Coordinates of C-alpha atoms in Angstrom, one line a residue:
Chain A
M15 CA 183.8 -153.8 -19.9
T16 CA 186.5 -153.2 -22.3
H17 CA 187.1 -157.0 -22.3
K18 CA 183.6 -157.6 -23.3
R19 CA 183.7 -155.2 -26.3
D20 CA 187.1 -156.6 -27.4
V21 CA 185.8 -160.1 -27.6
R22 CA 182.7 -159.2 -29.4
D23 CA 184.8 -157.5 -32.1
L24 CA 186.8 -160.7 -32.7
P25 CA 186.0 -163.0 -35.7
G26 CA 184.1 -166.2 -35.1
R27 CA 187.1 -168.6 -34.7
A28 CA 189.0 -166.3 -32.4
K29 CA 185.9 -165.8 -30.3
R30 CA 185.4 -169.5 -29.9
E31 CA 189.0 -169.9 -28.8
R32 CA 188.4 -167.3 -26.1
L33 CA 185.5 -169.4 -24.8
D34 CA 187.9 -171.5 -22.9
P35 CA 186.6 -172.4 -19.4
M36 CA 190.0 -171.9 -17.9
S37 CA 190.5 -168.4 -19.5
N38 CA 189.3 -165.0 -18.3
Y39 CA 186.1 -165.3 -16.3
Y40 CA 184.5 -162.2 -17.8
Y41 CA 185.0 -163.3 -21.4
N42 CA 183.0 -166.4 -20.7
V43 CA 180.2 -164.9 -18.7
F44 CA 179.4 -162.1 -21.0
L45 CA 179.4 -164.2 -24.1
I46 CA 176.9 -166.8 -22.8
M47 CA 173.3 -165.9 -23.4
L48 CA 170.8 -168.3 -21.9
G49 CA 167.6 -169.7 -23.5
E50 CA 164.3 -169.3 -21.9
F51 CA 164.1 -172.9 -20.5
E52 CA 167.7 -172.7 -19.4
Y53 CA 166.9 -169.6 -17.4
L54 CA 163.9 -171.2 -15.8
L55 CA 166.0 -174.3 -14.8
I56 CA 168.8 -172.2 -13.3
T57 CA 166.4 -170.0 -11.4
A58 CA 164.4 -173.0 -10.1
A59 CA 167.7 -174.8 -9.1
A60 CA 169.0 -171.6 -7.4
G61 CA 165.7 -171.2 -5.5
L62 CA 165.8 -174.8 -4.3
G63 CA 169.4 -174.4 -3.1
E64 CA 170.7 -177.6 -1.4
N65 CA 167.5 -179.5 -2.3
A66 CA 167.9 -179.0 -6.1
Y67 CA 167.6 -182.3 -8.0
G68 CA 165.7 -183.5 -11.1
A69 CA 162.3 -184.2 -9.7
A70 CA 162.2 -181.1 -7.5
I71 CA 163.4 -178.8 -10.3
R72 CA 160.8 -180.3 -12.6
E73 CA 158.0 -179.8 -10.0
E74 CA 159.1 -176.2 -9.4
I75 CA 159.1 -175.4 -13.2
E76 CA 155.7 -177.0 -13.7
A77 CA 154.2 -175.2 -10.7
T78 CA 155.7 -171.8 -11.8
T79 CA 154.9 -171.9 -15.5
D80 CA 151.8 -174.1 -15.3
R81 CA 153.2 -176.2 -18.2
R82 CA 154.4 -179.8 -18.5
C83 CA 158.2 -180.3 -18.3
S84 CA 159.4 -183.5 -19.8
M85 CA 162.3 -185.5 -18.4
G86 CA 164.0 -185.3 -21.8
A87 CA 164.0 -181.5 -21.8
L88 CA 165.1 -181.4 -18.2
Y89 CA 168.0 -183.7 -18.3
T90 CA 169.4 -182.7 -21.7
T91 CA 169.2 -179.0 -20.6
I92 CA 171.0 -179.9 -17.3
D93 CA 173.7 -181.6 -19.3
R94 CA 174.1 -178.6 -21.7
L95 CA 174.3 -176.2 -18.8
E96 CA 176.8 -178.4 -17.0
A97 CA 178.9 -178.5 -20.2
K98 CA 178.8 -174.7 -20.2
G99 CA 180.0 -174.6 -16.6
L100 CA 176.8 -173.0 -15.4
L101 CA 175.7 -176.0 -13.3
K102 CA 177.4 -178.7 -11.3
T103 CA 175.8 -182.1 -10.8
W104 CA 176.6 -185.2 -8.8
M105 CA 174.8 -188.3 -7.7
G106 CA 173.2 -187.9 -4.3
E107 CA 171.5 -190.1 -1.8
A108 CA 168.9 -192.7 -2.4
T109 CA 165.5 -192.5 -0.6
P110 CA 162.8 -195.1 0.0
Q111 CA 160.3 -192.7 -1.7
R112 CA 162.3 -193.1 -4.9
G113 CA 162.5 -196.9 -4.7
G114 CA 166.0 -196.8 -3.3
R115 CA 167.3 -194.8 -6.3
A116 CA 169.8 -192.0 -6.2
K117 CA 169.1 -188.4 -7.0
R118 CA 171.0 -186.3 -9.5
M119 CA 171.8 -183.2 -7.4
V120 CA 172.3 -179.9 -9.0
R121 CA 174.1 -176.7 -7.9
V122 CA 174.2 -173.4 -9.8
T123 CA 177.8 -172.2 -10.1
S124 CA 178.8 -168.6 -9.8
K125 CA 179.2 -168.5 -13.5
G126 CA 175.6 -169.7 -13.8
V127 CA 174.4 -167.0 -11.4
H128 CA 176.1 -164.3 -13.5
A129 CA 174.6 -165.8 -16.7
A130 CA 171.1 -165.8 -15.2
K131 CA 171.5 -162.2 -14.0
E132 CA 172.6 -161.2 -17.5
F133 CA 169.6 -162.8 -19.0
Y134 CA 167.3 -161.3 -16.4
D135 CA 168.8 -157.8 -17.0
A136 CA 168.5 -158.2 -20.7
V137 CA 164.8 -159.2 -20.4
M138 CA 164.1 -156.3 -18.1
R139 CA 165.9 -153.8 -20.5
V140 CA 164.1 -155.1 -23.6
S141 CA 160.8 -155.1 -21.8
H142 CA 161.1 -151.5 -20.7
G143 CA 158.3 -149.6 -22.2
A144 CA 156.4 -152.7 -23.3
S145 CA 152.7 -152.4 -22.8
W146 CA 152.6 -155.7 -20.8
A147 CA 155.5 -154.7 -18.5
G148 CA 154.4 -154.3 -14.8
H149 CA 155.5 -150.7 -14.3
R150 CA 153.5 -149.6 -17.4
A151 CA 150.4 -151.3 -16.3
G152 CA 148.5 -148.0 -16.0
N153 CA 149.3 -147.1 -19.7
S154 CA 148.4 -150.5 -21.2
S155 CA 145.4 -150.5 -23.5
Chain Q
M27 CA 152.9 -196.3 -11.1
T28 CA 151.1 -199.7 -11.4
G29 CA 152.8 -203.0 -10.8
V30 CA 151.9 -204.1 -14.3
G31 CA 153.5 -201.2 -16.1
W32 CA 156.6 -200.9 -14.0
P33 CA 158.6 -203.7 -15.8
L34 CA 158.0 -201.9 -19.1
V35 CA 159.3 -198.6 -17.8
D36 CA 162.3 -200.5 -16.2
L37 CA 163.0 -202.2 -19.5
A38 CA 162.7 -198.9 -21.5
S39 CA 165.0 -197.2 -19.0
R40 CA 167.8 -199.7 -19.8
L41 CA 168.4 -197.6 -23.0
L42 CA 169.8 -194.9 -20.8
D43 CA 173.2 -194.8 -19.0
R44 CA 173.4 -196.3 -15.6
D45 CA 173.5 -193.1 -13.6
E46 CA 170.9 -191.4 -15.7
R47 CA 168.6 -194.4 -15.4
E48 CA 168.9 -194.3 -11.6
A49 CA 168.0 -190.6 -11.5
V50 CA 165.2 -190.7 -14.1
V51 CA 163.4 -193.7 -12.7
G52 CA 163.8 -192.4 -9.2
D53 CA 162.3 -189.1 -10.3
L54 CA 159.4 -190.9 -12.1
L55 CA 158.6 -192.9 -8.9
E56 CA 158.8 -189.8 -6.7
A57 CA 156.5 -187.9 -9.1
N58 CA 154.1 -190.9 -9.0
E59 CA 153.7 -190.8 -12.8
T60 CA 151.3 -193.1 -14.6
T61 CA 152.9 -195.9 -16.7
W62 CA 152.0 -194.2 -19.9
Q63 CA 153.5 -190.9 -18.8
A64 CA 156.6 -192.6 -17.5
L65 CA 157.1 -194.4 -20.8
L66 CA 156.7 -191.2 -22.7
N67 CA 159.2 -189.5 -20.5
V68 CA 161.8 -192.2 -20.8
F69 CA 161.4 -192.6 -24.6
G70 CA 161.5 -188.9 -25.0
L71 CA 164.8 -188.7 -23.2
V72 CA 166.2 -191.6 -25.2
L73 CA 165.2 -189.9 -28.4
R74 CA 166.8 -186.6 -27.4
R75 CA 170.0 -188.4 -26.4
Q76 CA 170.2 -190.2 -29.7
A77 CA 169.4 -187.0 -31.7
L78 CA 172.2 -185.2 -29.8
L79 CA 174.6 -187.9 -30.8
W80 CA 173.8 -187.4 -34.5
K81 CA 174.8 -183.8 -34.3
Q82 CA 178.4 -185.1 -34.4
L83 CA 180.2 -186.4 -37.5
S84 CA 181.2 -189.8 -36.1
P85 CA 177.8 -191.6 -36.2
W86 CA 177.3 -190.5 -39.8
L87 CA 180.8 -191.7 -40.7
A88 CA 180.2 -195.1 -38.9
A89 CA 176.8 -195.6 -40.6
F90 CA 177.2 -194.2 -44.1
G91 CA 181.0 -194.2 -44.4
V92 CA 181.7 -197.7 -43.1
A93 CA 178.7 -199.9 -42.2
L94 CA 176.6 -199.4 -45.3
P95 CA 179.2 -199.4 -48.1
S96 CA 181.3 -202.2 -46.4
S97 CA 178.3 -204.4 -45.9
Y98 CA 177.2 -203.9 -49.5
L99 CA 180.6 -205.0 -50.8
L100 CA 181.0 -207.8 -48.2
T101 CA 177.5 -209.2 -49.1
Y102 CA 178.8 -209.8 -52.6
V103 CA 182.1 -211.2 -51.4
S104 CA 180.1 -213.6 -49.2
L105 CA 178.1 -214.7 -52.2
S106 CA 181.2 -215.0 -54.3
V107 CA 182.9 -217.2 -51.7
S108 CA 179.8 -219.3 -51.4
C109 CA 179.5 -219.7 -55.2
T110 CA 183.2 -220.7 -55.5
Y111 CA 182.8 -223.2 -52.7
Q112 CA 179.7 -224.7 -54.3
R113 CA 181.5 -225.0 -57.6
L114 CA 184.7 -226.5 -56.3
V115 CA 183.2 -228.9 -53.8
Y116 CA 179.7 -229.8 -55.2
H117 CA 180.4 -228.9 -58.8
R118 CA 177.3 -226.7 -58.9
F119 CA 177.6 -223.6 -61.1
A120 CA 176.0 -220.4 -59.8
P121 CA 176.4 -217.2 -61.9
C122 CA 178.5 -215.1 -59.6
W123 CA 180.7 -212.5 -61.3
P124 CA 183.7 -212.0 -61.0
T125 CA 184.3 -215.5 -59.8
G126 CA 184.3 -218.5 -62.0
H127 CA 187.9 -219.5 -62.5
E128 CA 189.3 -219.6 -58.9
G129 CA 190.9 -222.7 -57.4
F130 CA 191.2 -223.7 -53.8
L131 CA 194.1 -221.3 -53.2
L132 CA 192.1 -218.3 -54.3
L133 CA 189.1 -219.5 -52.4
L134 CA 191.2 -219.7 -49.2
C135 CA 192.5 -216.2 -50.1
H136 CA 189.0 -214.9 -50.4
I137 CA 187.9 -216.5 -47.1
I138 CA 190.8 -214.9 -45.2
L139 CA 190.1 -211.5 -46.9
L140 CA 186.4 -211.8 -46.0
I141 CA 187.2 -212.4 -42.4
A142 CA 189.9 -209.7 -42.2
W143 CA 187.7 -207.0 -44.0
S144 CA 184.7 -207.9 -41.9
W145 CA 186.6 -207.9 -38.6
A146 CA 188.3 -204.7 -39.3
G147 CA 185.1 -203.0 -40.5
G148 CA 183.3 -204.1 -37.3
F149 CA 186.2 -202.9 -35.2
V150 CA 186.2 -199.5 -36.9
V151 CA 182.4 -199.1 -36.5
G152 CA 182.7 -199.8 -32.8
A153 CA 185.6 -197.4 -32.5
V154 CA 184.1 -194.5 -34.5
S155 CA 180.7 -194.5 -32.8
R156 CA 179.9 -196.9 -30.0
R157 CA 176.7 -195.4 -28.9
T158 CA 175.0 -195.5 -32.3
L159 CA 175.9 -199.1 -33.0
W160 CA 172.3 -200.2 -33.4
V161 CA 171.9 -197.9 -36.4
S162 CA 175.2 -199.1 -38.0
A163 CA 174.0 -202.7 -37.4
A164 CA 170.7 -202.0 -39.2
F165 CA 172.7 -200.6 -42.1
C166 CA 174.8 -203.8 -42.2
V167 CA 171.8 -206.1 -42.4
F168 CA 170.0 -204.0 -45.0
P169 CA 172.1 -204.9 -48.1
C170 CA 171.9 -208.6 -47.2
V171 CA 168.1 -208.5 -47.0
F172 CA 168.0 -206.6 -50.2
C173 CA 170.2 -209.1 -51.9
L174 CA 168.0 -212.0 -50.7
A175 CA 164.9 -210.3 -51.9
A176 CA 166.3 -209.2 -55.3
F177 CA 168.2 -212.4 -56.4
P178 CA 166.9 -215.9 -56.0
F179 CA 169.7 -218.3 -55.2
E180 CA 168.8 -221.8 -56.2
F181 CA 172.0 -223.6 -55.1
L182 CA 173.0 -221.4 -52.2
P183 CA 171.8 -221.5 -48.6
K184 CA 169.8 -218.4 -47.6
L185 CA 172.4 -217.5 -45.0
C186 CA 175.2 -217.0 -47.6
P187 CA 174.9 -213.2 -47.9
F188 CA 175.2 -213.0 -44.1
L189 CA 178.6 -214.8 -43.9
F190 CA 180.5 -211.6 -43.1
L191 CA 178.3 -210.7 -40.1
L192 CA 180.0 -213.1 -37.7
P193 CA 183.5 -211.7 -38.1
A194 CA 182.1 -208.2 -38.1
I195 CA 180.3 -208.8 -34.8
L196 CA 183.5 -210.3 -33.3
G197 CA 185.3 -207.1 -34.5
V198 CA 182.8 -204.9 -32.7
R199 CA 182.9 -207.1 -29.6
H200 CA 186.7 -206.9 -29.5
R201 CA 186.6 -203.1 -29.8
L202 CA 184.0 -202.8 -27.0
R203 CA 185.9 -205.1 -24.6
N204 CA 189.5 -204.0 -25.5
P205 CA 189.7 -200.6 -27.0
R206 CA 193.3 -200.9 -27.9
I207 CA 195.0 -203.0 -30.5
S208 CA 198.7 -203.4 -30.6
L209 CA 200.6 -201.8 -33.4
N210 CA 202.3 -205.0 -34.3
S211 CA 199.0 -206.9 -34.6
A212 CA 197.4 -204.1 -36.6
F213 CA 200.4 -203.8 -38.9
L214 CA 200.5 -207.6 -39.5
L215 CA 196.8 -207.7 -40.3
A216 CA 197.1 -204.7 -42.7
V217 CA 200.2 -206.0 -44.5
T218 CA 198.7 -209.6 -44.8
T219 CA 195.4 -208.2 -46.1
T220 CA 197.1 -205.9 -48.6
A221 CA 199.4 -208.7 -49.8
L222 CA 196.4 -211.1 -50.3
M223 CA 194.4 -208.4 -52.1
I224 CA 197.4 -207.8 -54.5
F225 CA 197.6 -211.6 -55.0
A226 CA 193.8 -211.8 -55.8
W227 CA 194.0 -208.7 -58.0
S228 CA 196.9 -210.1 -60.0
N229 CA 194.9 -213.3 -60.6
D230 CA 191.9 -211.3 -61.8
A231 CA 189.8 -212.4 -58.8
L232 CA 189.1 -209.1 -57.1
W233 CA 186.4 -206.5 -57.9
I234 CA 188.0 -203.0 -58.2
L235 CA 185.5 -201.6 -55.6
N236 CA 186.8 -204.1 -53.1
W237 CA 189.9 -202.0 -52.7
A238 CA 187.7 -199.6 -50.7
L239 CA 187.6 -202.3 -48.0
I240 CA 191.3 -201.8 -47.3
W241 CA 190.9 -198.5 -45.4
P242 CA 189.4 -199.8 -42.2
V243 CA 192.4 -202.2 -42.0
W244 CA 194.9 -199.4 -42.3
Y245 CA 192.8 -197.2 -40.0
L246 CA 193.6 -199.8 -37.3
V247 CA 197.3 -199.2 -37.9
A248 CA 196.9 -195.4 -37.7
T249 CA 194.9 -195.6 -34.5
A250 CA 197.2 -198.2 -33.0
R251 CA 200.1 -195.9 -33.6
K252 CA 198.2 -193.0 -32.2
S253 CA 197.2 -194.8 -29.0
G254 CA 200.8 -195.9 -28.6
Q255 CA 201.9 -192.3 -28.8
E256 CA 199.2 -191.3 -26.3
G257 CA 200.5 -194.0 -24.0
N258 CA 203.7 -192.0 -23.7
T259 CA 201.8 -188.9 -22.6
E260 CA 200.2 -190.6 -19.5
P261 CA 201.2 -188.3 -16.7
W262 CA 201.5 -191.2 -14.1
R263 CA 204.2 -192.9 -16.1
M264 CA 207.7 -192.3 -14.6
D265 CA 209.2 -192.0 -18.1
H266 CA 206.8 -189.1 -18.8
P267 CA 208.6 -186.0 -20.2
T268 CA 207.5 -184.0 -17.2
Y269 CA 209.3 -186.2 -14.8
T270 CA 212.3 -186.3 -17.0
R271 CA 212.5 -182.5 -17.1
M272 CA 211.9 -182.3 -13.3
S273 CA 214.7 -184.7 -12.6
Q274 CA 217.1 -182.7 -14.8
R275 CA 216.5 -179.5 -12.8

């Protein structure tokens, strides 16, 4: 934890320099804060496991959130997360159902898992005591 | 997805990279989207991709730093060359400042300069931002169209302001097909262009703003030298410093 505190005290440029994918793992993980959609995507991909690819992730997000998920949002977010090292993608097999076109397979990296856990913990911490939080259901008015 | 709408979606998806097109169209087929929804999804992704490109400096530099100012200047050079040609060959006098006194030698000098400037400008636009070429191309055509609309040319063919476009397109094409230019070729082009510009300037046949057109030519020299230096850092080359150090151990 001392690493985390040290990095946060650094000025902007030095902090960016420490965000080297090849440098200390903990520096990177603790400095990356996910966005809401990024978290949804990582969680959906992690849940799908070996079967995680564009259409399946999109369907999972739409089913869970009951909202439309555009291809633009999906693929640009996948690219962004891959650039951050939170996801790994590759071109998979083609199926007749897809008109013989290949899938873009997605796998959450260990760094992605840590970032998602950080986000989840942060949401849980900040939600503690909120009237809509599950464990305070009895007190909500 | 209906058979009628499918070619439209397929056509729109060509705006995406090959791998991405494969994945996106496959996803749309699998999700059994309607043609309208599929088109919206594809165009949405294309727009997002383009918007992301414009977060970098290079597309702005290519469009507003090279394409727009260069095409503005080159439109006038094209007109100037056309006017001089009309005067010398057909003895028709069109009011094109700063020309009016050039002979065949200066006309030849202007034609070579026009080709060199345009080719180098096209090459640089292709080098700086390949993926936003269509925007840079639009900026190239804009001054020509403005020129045609603003000034009626009685003696000149309507295509005169567009003379620089062909060498510029060839420059872009060369950059896309062959990213490297040899240092000798780049240096020869730069020195010849500079010498011709000095010659035209000393004969009072060059607009002062045309000196701005020299930077793409020298940019070629700078990048050719850079790529030559990078060539020495290729790790698979046996004359690479790593191998030299290893053999010395």
